[in-house]
Tab-separated table of C-alpha atoms and ligand atoms in Angstrom:
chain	number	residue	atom	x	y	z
A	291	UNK	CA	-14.815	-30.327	19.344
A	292	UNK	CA	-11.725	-29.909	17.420
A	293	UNK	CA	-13.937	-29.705	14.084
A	294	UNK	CA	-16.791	-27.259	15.760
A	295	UNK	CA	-13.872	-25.096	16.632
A	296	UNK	CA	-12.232	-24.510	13.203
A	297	UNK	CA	-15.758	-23.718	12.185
A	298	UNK	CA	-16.037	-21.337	14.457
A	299	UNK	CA	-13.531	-19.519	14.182
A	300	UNK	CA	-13.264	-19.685	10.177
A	301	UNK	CA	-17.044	-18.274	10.528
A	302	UNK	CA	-15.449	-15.578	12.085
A	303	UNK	CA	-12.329	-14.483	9.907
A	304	UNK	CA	-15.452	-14.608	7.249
A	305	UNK	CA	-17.451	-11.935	9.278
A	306	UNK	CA	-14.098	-10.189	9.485
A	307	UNK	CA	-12.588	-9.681	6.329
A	308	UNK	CA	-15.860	-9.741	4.337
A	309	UNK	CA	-16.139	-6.204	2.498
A	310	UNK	CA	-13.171	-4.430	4.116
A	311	UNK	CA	-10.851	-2.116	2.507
A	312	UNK	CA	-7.115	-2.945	3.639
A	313	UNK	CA	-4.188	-0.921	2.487
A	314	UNK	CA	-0.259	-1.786	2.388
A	315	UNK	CA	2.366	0.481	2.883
A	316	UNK	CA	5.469	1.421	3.575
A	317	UNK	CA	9.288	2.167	1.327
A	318	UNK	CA	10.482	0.627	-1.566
A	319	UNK	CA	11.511	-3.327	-1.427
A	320	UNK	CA	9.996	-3.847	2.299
A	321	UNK	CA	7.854	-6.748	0.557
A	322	UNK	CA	4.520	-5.522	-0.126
A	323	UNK	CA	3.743	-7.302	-3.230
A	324	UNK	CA	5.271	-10.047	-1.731
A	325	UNK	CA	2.836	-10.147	1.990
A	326	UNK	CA	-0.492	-8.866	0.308
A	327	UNK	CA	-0.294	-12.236	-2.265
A	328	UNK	CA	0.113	-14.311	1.048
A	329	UNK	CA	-2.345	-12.280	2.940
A	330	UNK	CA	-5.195	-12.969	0.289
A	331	UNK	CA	-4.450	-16.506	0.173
A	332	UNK	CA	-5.248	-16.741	3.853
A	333	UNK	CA	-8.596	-14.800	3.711
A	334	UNK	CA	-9.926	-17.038	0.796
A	335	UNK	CA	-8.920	-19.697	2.913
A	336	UNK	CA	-11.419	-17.990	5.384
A	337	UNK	CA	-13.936	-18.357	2.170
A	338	UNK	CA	-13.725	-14.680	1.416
A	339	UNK	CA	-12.798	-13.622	-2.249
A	340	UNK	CA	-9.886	-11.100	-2.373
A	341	UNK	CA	-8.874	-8.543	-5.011
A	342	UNK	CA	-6.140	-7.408	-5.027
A	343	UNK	CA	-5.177	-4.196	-6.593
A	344	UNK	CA	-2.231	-1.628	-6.474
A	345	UNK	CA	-1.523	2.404	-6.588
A	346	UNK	CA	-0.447	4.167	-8.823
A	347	UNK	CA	-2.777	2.354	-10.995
A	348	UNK	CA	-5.222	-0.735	-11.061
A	349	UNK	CA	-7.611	-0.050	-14.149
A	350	UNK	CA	-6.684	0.132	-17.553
A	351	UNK	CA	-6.705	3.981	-17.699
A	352	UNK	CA	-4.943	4.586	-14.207
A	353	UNK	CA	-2.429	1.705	-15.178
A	354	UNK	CA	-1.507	4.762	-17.813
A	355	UNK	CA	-1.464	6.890	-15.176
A	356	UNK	CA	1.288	5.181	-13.526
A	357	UNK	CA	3.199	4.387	-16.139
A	358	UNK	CA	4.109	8.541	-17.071
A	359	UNK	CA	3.755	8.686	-12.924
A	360	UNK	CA	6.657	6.151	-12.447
A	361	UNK	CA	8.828	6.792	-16.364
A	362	UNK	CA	8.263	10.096	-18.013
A	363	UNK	CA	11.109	10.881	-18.947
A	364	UNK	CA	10.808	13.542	-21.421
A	365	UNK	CA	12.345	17.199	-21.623
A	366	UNK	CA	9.544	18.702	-20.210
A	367	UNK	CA	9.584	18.084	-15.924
A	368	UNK	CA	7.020	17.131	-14.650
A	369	UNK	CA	6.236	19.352	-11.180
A	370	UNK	CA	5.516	18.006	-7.968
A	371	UNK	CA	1.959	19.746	-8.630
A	372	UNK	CA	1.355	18.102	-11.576
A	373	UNK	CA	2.698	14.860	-10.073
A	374	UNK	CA	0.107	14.562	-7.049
A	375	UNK	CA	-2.919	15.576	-9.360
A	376	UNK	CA	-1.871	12.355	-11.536
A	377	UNK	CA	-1.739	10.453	-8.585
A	378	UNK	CA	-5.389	11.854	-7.362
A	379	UNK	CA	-6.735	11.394	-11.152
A	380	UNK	CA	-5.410	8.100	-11.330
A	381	UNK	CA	-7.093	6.729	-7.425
A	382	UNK	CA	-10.197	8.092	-8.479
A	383	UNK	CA	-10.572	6.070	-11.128
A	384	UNK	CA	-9.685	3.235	-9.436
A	385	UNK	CA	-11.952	3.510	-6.324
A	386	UNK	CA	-14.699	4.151	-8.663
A	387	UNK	CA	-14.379	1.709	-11.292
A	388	UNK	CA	-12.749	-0.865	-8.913
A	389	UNK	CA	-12.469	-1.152	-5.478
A	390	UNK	CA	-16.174	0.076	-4.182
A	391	UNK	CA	-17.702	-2.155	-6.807
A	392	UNK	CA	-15.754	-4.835	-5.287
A	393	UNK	CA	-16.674	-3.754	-1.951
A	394	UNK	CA	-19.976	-3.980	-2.932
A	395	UNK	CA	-19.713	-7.557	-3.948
A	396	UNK	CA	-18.247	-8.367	-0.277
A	397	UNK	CA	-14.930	-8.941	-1.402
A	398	UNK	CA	-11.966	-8.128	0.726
A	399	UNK	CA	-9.944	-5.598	-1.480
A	400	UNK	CA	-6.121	-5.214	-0.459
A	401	UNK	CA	-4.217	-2.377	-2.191
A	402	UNK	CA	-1.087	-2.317	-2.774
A	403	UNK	CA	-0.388	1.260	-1.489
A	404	UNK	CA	-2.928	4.152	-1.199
A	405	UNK	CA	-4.012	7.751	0.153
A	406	UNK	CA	-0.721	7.184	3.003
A	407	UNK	CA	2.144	6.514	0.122
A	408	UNK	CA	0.885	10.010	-1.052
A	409	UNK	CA	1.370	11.846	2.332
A	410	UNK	CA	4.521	10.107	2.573
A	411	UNK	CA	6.125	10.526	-1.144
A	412	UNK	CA	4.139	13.722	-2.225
A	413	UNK	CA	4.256	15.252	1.482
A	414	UNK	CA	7.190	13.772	3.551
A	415	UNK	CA	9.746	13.257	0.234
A	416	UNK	CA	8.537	15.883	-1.974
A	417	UNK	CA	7.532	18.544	1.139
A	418	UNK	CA	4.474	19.181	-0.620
A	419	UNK	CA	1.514	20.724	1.419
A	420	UNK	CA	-0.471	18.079	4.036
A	421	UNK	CA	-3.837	20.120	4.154
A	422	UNK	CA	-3.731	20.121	0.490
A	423	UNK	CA	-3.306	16.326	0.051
A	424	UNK	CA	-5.250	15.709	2.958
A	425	UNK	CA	-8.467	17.447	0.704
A	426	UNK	CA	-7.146	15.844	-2.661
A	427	UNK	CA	-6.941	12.385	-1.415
A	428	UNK	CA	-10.591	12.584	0.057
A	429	UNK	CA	-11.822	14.324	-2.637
A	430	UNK	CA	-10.450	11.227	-4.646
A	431	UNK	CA	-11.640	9.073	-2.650
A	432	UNK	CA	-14.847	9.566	-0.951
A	433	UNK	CA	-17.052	7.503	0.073
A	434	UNK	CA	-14.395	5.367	0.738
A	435	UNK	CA	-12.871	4.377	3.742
A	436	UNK	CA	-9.542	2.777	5.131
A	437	UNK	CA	-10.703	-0.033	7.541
A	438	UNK	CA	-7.122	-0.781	8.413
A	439	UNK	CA	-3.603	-0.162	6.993
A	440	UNK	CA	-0.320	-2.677	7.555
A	441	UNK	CA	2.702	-0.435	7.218
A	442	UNK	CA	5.975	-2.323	6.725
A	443	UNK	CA	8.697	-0.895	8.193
A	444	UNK	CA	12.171	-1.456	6.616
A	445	UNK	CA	15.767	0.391	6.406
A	446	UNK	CA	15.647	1.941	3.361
A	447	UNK	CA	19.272	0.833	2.670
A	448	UNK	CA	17.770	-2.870	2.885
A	449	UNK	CA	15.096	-2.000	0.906
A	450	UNK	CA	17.449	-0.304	-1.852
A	451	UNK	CA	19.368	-4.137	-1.796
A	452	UNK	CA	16.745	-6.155	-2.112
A	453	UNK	CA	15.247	-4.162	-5.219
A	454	UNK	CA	18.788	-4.459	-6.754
A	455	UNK	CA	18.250	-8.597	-6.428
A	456	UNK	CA	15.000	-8.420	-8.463
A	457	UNK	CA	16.536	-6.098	-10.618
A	458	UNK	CA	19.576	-8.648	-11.239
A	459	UNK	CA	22.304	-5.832	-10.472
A	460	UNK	CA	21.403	-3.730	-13.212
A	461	UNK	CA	20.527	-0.194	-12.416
A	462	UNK	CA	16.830	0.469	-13.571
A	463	UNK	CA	15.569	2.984	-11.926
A	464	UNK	CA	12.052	5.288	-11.927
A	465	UNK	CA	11.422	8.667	-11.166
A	466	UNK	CA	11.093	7.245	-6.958
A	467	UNK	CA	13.861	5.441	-7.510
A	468	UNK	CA	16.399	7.371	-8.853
A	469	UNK	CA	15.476	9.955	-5.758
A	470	UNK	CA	18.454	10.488	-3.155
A	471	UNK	CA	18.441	8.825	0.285
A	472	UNK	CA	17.002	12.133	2.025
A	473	UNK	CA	14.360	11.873	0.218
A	474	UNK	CA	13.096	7.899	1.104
A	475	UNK	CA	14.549	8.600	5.025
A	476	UNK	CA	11.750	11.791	4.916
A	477	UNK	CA	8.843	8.995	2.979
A	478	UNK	CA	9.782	6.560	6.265
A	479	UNK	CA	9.257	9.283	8.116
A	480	UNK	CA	6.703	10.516	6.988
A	481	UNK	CA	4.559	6.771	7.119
A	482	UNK	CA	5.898	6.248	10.584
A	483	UNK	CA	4.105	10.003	11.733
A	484	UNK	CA	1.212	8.437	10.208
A	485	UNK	CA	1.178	5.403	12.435
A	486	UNK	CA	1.541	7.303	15.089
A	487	UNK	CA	-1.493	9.792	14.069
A	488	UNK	CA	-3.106	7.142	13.586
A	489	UNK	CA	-2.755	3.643	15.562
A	490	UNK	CA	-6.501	2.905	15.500
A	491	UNK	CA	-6.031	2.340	11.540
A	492	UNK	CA	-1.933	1.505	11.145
A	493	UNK	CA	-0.136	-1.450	12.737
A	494	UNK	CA	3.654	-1.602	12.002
A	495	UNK	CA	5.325	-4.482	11.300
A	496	UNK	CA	9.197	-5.463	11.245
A	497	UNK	CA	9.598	-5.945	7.494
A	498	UNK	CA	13.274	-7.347	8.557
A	499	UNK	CA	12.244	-10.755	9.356
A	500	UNK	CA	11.352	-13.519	7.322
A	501	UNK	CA	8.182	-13.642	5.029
A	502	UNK	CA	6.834	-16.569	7.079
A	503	UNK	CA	7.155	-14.435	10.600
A	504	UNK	CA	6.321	-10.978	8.914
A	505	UNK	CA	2.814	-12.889	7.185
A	506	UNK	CA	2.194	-14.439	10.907
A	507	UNK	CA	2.374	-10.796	12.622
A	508	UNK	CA	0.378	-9.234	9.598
A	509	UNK	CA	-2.448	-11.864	9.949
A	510	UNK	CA	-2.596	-11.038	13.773
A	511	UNK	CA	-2.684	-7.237	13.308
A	512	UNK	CA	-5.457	-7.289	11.200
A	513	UNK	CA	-7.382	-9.420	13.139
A	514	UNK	CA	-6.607	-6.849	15.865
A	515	UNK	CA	-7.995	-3.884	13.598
A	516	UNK	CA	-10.667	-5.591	12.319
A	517	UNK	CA	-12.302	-7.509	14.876
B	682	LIG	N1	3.858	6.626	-5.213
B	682	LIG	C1	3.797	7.965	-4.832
B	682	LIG	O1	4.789	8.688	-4.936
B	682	LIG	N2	2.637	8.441	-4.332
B	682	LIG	C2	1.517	7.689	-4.202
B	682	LIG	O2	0.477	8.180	-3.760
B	682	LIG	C3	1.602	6.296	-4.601
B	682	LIG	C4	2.790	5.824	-5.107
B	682	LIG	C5	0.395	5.429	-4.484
B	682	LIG	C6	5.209	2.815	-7.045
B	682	LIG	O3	6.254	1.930	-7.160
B	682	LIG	C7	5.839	4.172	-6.807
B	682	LIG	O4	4.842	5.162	-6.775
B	682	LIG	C8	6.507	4.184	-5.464
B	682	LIG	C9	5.964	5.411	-4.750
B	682	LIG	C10	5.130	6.100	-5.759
B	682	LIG	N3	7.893	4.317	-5.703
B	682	LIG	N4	8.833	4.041	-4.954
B	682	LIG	N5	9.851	3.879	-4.533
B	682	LIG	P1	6.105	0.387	-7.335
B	682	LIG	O5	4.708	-0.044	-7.131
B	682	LIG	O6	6.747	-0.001	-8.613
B	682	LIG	O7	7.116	-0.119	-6.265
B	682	LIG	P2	7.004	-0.225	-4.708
B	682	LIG	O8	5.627	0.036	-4.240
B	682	LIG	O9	8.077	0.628	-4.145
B	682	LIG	O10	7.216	-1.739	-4.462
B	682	LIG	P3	8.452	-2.656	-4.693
B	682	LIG	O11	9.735	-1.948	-4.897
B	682	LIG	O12	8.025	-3.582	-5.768
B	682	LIG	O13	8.592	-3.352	-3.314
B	682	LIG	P4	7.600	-4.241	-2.444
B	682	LIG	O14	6.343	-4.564	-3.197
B	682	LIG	O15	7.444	-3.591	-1.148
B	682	LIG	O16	8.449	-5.568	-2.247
B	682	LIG	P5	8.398	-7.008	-2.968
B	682	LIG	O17	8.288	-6.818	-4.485
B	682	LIG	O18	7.426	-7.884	-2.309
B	682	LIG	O19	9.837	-7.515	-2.570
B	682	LIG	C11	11.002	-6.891	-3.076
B	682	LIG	C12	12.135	-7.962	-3.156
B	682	LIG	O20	12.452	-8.393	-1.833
B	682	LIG	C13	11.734	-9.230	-3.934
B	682	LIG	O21	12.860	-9.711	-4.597
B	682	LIG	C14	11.281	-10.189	-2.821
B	682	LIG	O22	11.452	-11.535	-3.188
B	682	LIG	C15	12.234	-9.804	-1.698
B	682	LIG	N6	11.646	-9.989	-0.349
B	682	LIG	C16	10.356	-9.840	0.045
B	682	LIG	N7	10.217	-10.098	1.363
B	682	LIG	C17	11.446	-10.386	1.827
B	682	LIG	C18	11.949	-10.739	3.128
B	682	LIG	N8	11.174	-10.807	4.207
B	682	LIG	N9	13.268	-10.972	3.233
B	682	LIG	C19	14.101	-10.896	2.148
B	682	LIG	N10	13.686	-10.588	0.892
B	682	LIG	C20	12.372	-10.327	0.736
């Protein structure tokens, strides 16, 4: 019975997570990278390949992208205008040379960030226009759709520390970074407005707990969303 069960239900999770498009969000250093690499080892355990992928970036020319995105650094400054048509440039290239293909192999694709980081940075920290990144990212985007989103919700102060422990002390910081701490309270902000926009699509969990509880609650959410 015990046996029948497990196949059951791991029949299931397979039905689930097969082809769906799941995003992760939320500020710098609430453990991301860290949840979406134990998330993915769950699904495959459910016998569905994952890819997983990240924003700004994820193919060879949009991993360019990022890298002026995240360290230009030259005399010339780059405008918030300038920065969110990167940002678009570089996710179109990645949904079309990555993600829907994977989609369309019925792999579960989990992104590292997506369309909300840009309402958040671009909008909430860099008070850009919504309607204008609302049309940008769906213009980028499109066909494509969010199936659900976990948003990790942290104190950007804690955040801030724990990047410092990866970063050994030193103080190496990118063009996000090296903003003040207006600007990352206004990106919470602006990811917790989304949530509550949209609670169909975003479930927000306490990033302030251990990575065994926070994996637990992010395994149930989606199951929640998805089901
Ligand atoms: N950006 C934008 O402006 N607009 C957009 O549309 C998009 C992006 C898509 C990408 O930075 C930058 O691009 C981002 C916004 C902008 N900048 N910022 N800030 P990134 O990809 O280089 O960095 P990040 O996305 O901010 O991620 P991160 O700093 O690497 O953090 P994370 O992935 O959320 O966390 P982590 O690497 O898993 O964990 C951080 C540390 O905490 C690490 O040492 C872990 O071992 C530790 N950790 C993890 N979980 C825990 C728990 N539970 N307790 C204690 N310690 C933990």
């Amino acid at each position: 019975m015990l046996f029948f069960n497990i196949f059951l239900k791991s029949g299931l999770m397979k039905e689930i997570f097969k082809g769906k498009f799941i995003t992760f969000e939320g500020p710098e250093g609430a453990g991301k990278t860290t949840q979406i690499q134990l998330a993915a080892k769950t699904i495959e355990s459910y016998g569905v390949q994952c890819l997983l992928t990240r924003e700004p970036g994820g193919t060879p020319l949009a991993e360019e992208l990022r890298n002026i995105i995240k360290h230009y650094n030259g005399d010339e400054k780059i405008s918030p205008e300038t920065e969110l048509l990167l940002i678009e440039a570089a996710r179109s290239q990645h949904v079309k040379h990555k993600i829907l293909p994977a989609l369309a192999e019925g792999k579960c694709v989990l992104c590292d960030r997506f369309t909300d980081s840009t309402c958040a940075y671009q909008g909430g920290g860099r008070h850009m226009n919504m309607e204008n990144i609302r049309i940008l990212n769906e213009f980028a985007i499109a066909p494509l759709k969010i199936n659900a989103t976990i948003l990790m919700k942290l104190d950007i102060t804690e955040g801030f520390k724990r990047t410092q422990v990866r970063y050994g002390g030193k103080e190496v910081f990118d063009r996000f970074e090296s903003q003040n701490l207006e600007f990352h309270q206004n990106v919470m902000d602006g990811f917790l407005q989304i949530a509550e926009n949209e609670h169909d699509r975003v479930a927000v969990i306490n990033a302030a707990r251990s990575i065994e509880e926070i994996h637990t609650d992010i395994m149930e959410a989606l199951y929640e969303l998805l089901r």
